[in-house]
Amino acid sequence: MKYQNFYQESIAHPEQFWSEQAKQLDWFKVPKNILSKDAFNYNQWFEDGELNLSYLCIDKHINDGFGAQNAIIYDSPVTNTKQHITFNQLHHEVSKLAGGLQGLGLQKGDTCIIYMPMIPQALYAMLACARIGVIHSVVFGGFAPHELAIRIDDSKPKVIITASNGVEIERIIPYKPFVDEAIEKAKNKPERVVVFDRQLGVEIPNKSYDINYTTLVAESPSVAPVSVKSTHPSYILYTSGTTGTPKGIIRDTGGYATALKFSMKYIYGVNEGETFWAASDVGWVVGHSFIAYGPLLNRNTSVLFEGKPIRTPDASTFWRVISEHNVKAMFTAPTAIRAIKKEDPEGEFIKRYDLSCLKYQFLAGERCDVATLTWAEEQLGIPVIDHWWQTESGWPMLANMVGVDLQEIRPGSAGSPVCGYDIQILDEDGEQVESSVEGYVAVKLPLPPGTLSNLWGNPERFKSGYLDRFPGYYFSGDGGYKDEDNYVFITGRVDDIINVAGHRLSTAEMEEIVASHSDVAECAVFGVHCELKGQKPLGLVVLKSNETPGKQQTIQKEIIQDVRKEIGAVASFRDVLVVNRLPKTRSGKILRKLLRNIADEQQYNIPSTIDDVSIIEEIKTVYQTHKIGIHN
Ligand code: COA
Ligand code: AMP
């Protein structure tokens, strides 16, 4: 099969194409209505179909005779644990936890927050929710109680499932106390908190709403999967937007299952029974799609890794895991490869392992620089494939579809459009631009199955944020260009979102926190280049009064602490500089893009609307003094 034909088929006849793909699933009720419009006149897939994700990920494989196959391999260098979990065992854990959750009063359509580290119980919790039609919302463990509280108030969960703690290298991260603090802050109080005690000697504060996870599972009956509509939300996943409030991306069930099954086969090139590893976290979309649901739907063994690419214990960990667990295709962020390259530039660790099982290395989550891609290609001797997608899409939009046929790899490009995505580069007026011309990356509607169906409780923001900018298109928020062969090069966000180590963060949210410090008169937070993490946030502040250097330092430390406390350690907010003034337009708008471009030594035009051009030299001097930007 040729990629071009397959792709063209998906664009020319989307209904036919996706109804064929949907046949790969075991539906409780096979859909007849393939593509229709919802109440917001937006596409919805397989409206009259019914199915259950937990059934497809577990029961189906047992029914097919694969109960003894490993479903999950939990590999945790931070706790020295390795655990192989078969589909039979997964069934036992998930169906009893689902029974327990039902016993706590959770019903189809209710919401449940999962705030857990990378342990099997996190996957059990997701699958248990799916089993009974409960809409889960997994919150990344690196977020602070304040962020968790925002998500509690928005999704209003009846129950939160958590664990005693996480482990970051050798540091214990208190999860349960964070949940208690978040509940304290939230207006909407959940009824119950189910706590998994990791037995790592961490004291768990006792609250009246607590339920012990292990006891709950032991004492509850197994329950069967319930049938849900294809359009039933399987989960809400919050992601950073351009304001301080995160957006709750809603994912459907039937379209998602179809897209993931398709992805495993045609994008990642893995067959049933093979092992797949996405080195991410269940709190991100990668974790939802390619640690949990995708591999399990496709009867792959999914590796659940609790560690880092380096320091757990060293830069050989990835290669050990691949070789030990016979991984066929692996997915990580370019940052992880950069971190490994820094520790092991000659690839000495790589040579020590038999990596013949590994056929493809996938990278995504942030822009992949050519040097990183080339280094990985040279060291591994296999195709290293950059591909592009977002929380919103739920699965890749640009890739090299190796399961169809491997195309030439063009470093710097995230590949060609994946089946179903009619990707266009538009100018300000929504007109398609010529090849090599940079513009806004948009996808012609309808989007294929599995992409976002709306924003939780905020359809207006959904419409204004994604659909109104270019009528007839979904606007991705990224800029980029195509070459003459339809390879797309993503150049970065065109809004206030930044990507730090593959983690999506909002500078607007950080700016709100910095601005609320009592000594700050005004400020700007924006992303600058970082050799390791791709980008990092930088804050410039103007203080209300002239302070001594000592007092300035104290204020800087307080600001950094405030951001860490409100958003979490994951923000990696470590640089705040005091400046005398900020460049603005005559109407008072801070020129953040200019500040960023100067730091990154990018070409910049001085806007004619700037109120005082002399400030540019002042800013350059501050950057040079503090070694900010490209030469950091
Ligand atoms: N729970 C609690 N805290 C967490 C956390 C979690 N799940 N994940 C990260 N953090 C904390 C870290 O401990 C760190 O805290 P610190 O400032 O006190 O040291 C902070 O958040 C920043 O974490 P991170 O961005 O991971 O940086 P790092 O310096 O600890 O590690 C790398 C650097 C390169 C090893 C790491 O960023 C990495 O593995 N990147 C790969 C990216 C990736 O997998 N992205 C997923 C998207 S596909
Ligand atoms: P998230 O929603 O957290 O997955 O982040 C999505 C954003 O990450 C995208 O909008 C891009 O800005 C960026 N991104 C993801 N993958 C890539 C890639 N392969 N190349 C460039 N940017 C990427």
XYZ file of N, CA, C and O in Angstrom, residues 3 15 64 102 112-113 132 136 151 159 232 253 264 271 278 301 367 372 389 414 436 464 564 571 630:
100
model
N 1.514 5.251 0.756
C 1.014 6.306 1.636
C 0.124 7.295 0.887
O -0.972 7.634 1.350
N -15.894 9.223 5.218
C -16.862 8.324 5.868
C -16.550 6.875 5.555
O -16.552 6.016 6.441
N -10.352 -13.701 23.248
C -9.642 -14.204 22.063
C -8.530 -15.189 22.424
O -7.769 -15.620 21.553
N -18.164 1.852 41.766
C -19.643 1.833 41.705
C -20.215 1.846 43.114
O -21.176 2.553 43.408
N -14.367 11.738 37.654
C -13.448 11.248 38.691
C -12.052 11.746 38.356
O -11.592 11.582 37.224
N -11.389 12.396 39.306
C -10.012 12.852 39.049
C -9.025 11.777 39.498
O -9.201 11.148 40.550
N -17.048 1.586 33.651
C -18.400 1.909 34.135
C -18.894 3.252 33.567
O -19.848 3.835 34.077
N -12.984 10.125 33.334
C -11.859 10.451 34.213
C -11.136 11.708 33.749
O -11.222 12.106 32.592
N -8.800 22.287 38.608
C -9.379 21.170 37.850
C -10.527 20.506 38.630
O -11.471 19.995 38.026
N -15.316 11.634 43.086
C -14.241 10.868 43.734
C -12.901 11.289 43.137
O -12.818 11.610 41.950
N -19.942 9.348 23.927
C -19.802 9.518 25.380
C -18.365 9.973 25.693
O -17.412 9.372 25.204
N -15.508 8.442 22.754
C -15.095 7.055 22.988
C -14.866 6.307 21.664
O -13.788 5.766 21.428
N -1.749 2.655 16.066
C -0.783 1.618 16.451
C -0.300 0.873 15.217
O 0.875 0.585 15.075
N 2.452 -4.632 15.556
C 1.407 -5.653 15.421
C 0.957 -6.120 16.790
O 1.684 -5.967 17.784
N 5.948 4.137 25.376
C 5.934 5.599 25.331
C 6.463 6.086 26.678
O 5.812 5.887 27.706
N 1.938 -5.146 24.423
C 2.390 -5.020 25.804
C 2.888 -3.591 25.945
O 3.711 -3.136 25.140
N 9.417 20.849 19.357
C 10.192 20.871 18.114
C 11.450 20.043 18.270
O 12.116 20.113 19.300
N 19.703 16.805 17.241
C 19.223 15.733 18.125
C 18.742 14.545 17.303
O 19.063 13.389 17.601
N 1.686 16.431 17.094
C 0.282 16.387 17.505
C 0.108 17.179 18.778
O 1.030 17.835 19.242
N 8.252 17.472 10.725
C 7.554 16.451 11.521
C 6.789 15.500 10.595
O 5.922 14.757 11.043
N 6.824 26.641 1.135
C 7.966 27.340 1.750
C 7.594 28.656 2.429
O 8.450 29.279 3.052
N -14.444 29.830 19.899
C -13.620 31.016 19.631
C -12.138 30.661 19.539
O -11.401 31.265 18.767
N 6.266 28.267 41.596
C 6.411 26.849 41.933
C 5.250 26.386 42.803
O 4.716 25.293 42.644
N 6.772 23.716 36.100
C 6.877 24.982 35.355
C 8.330 25.337 35.046
O 8.602 26.115 34.133
N 20.132 32.291 23.721
C 20.702 31.237 22.886
C 22.069 30.754 23.390
O 22.433 29.614 23.232
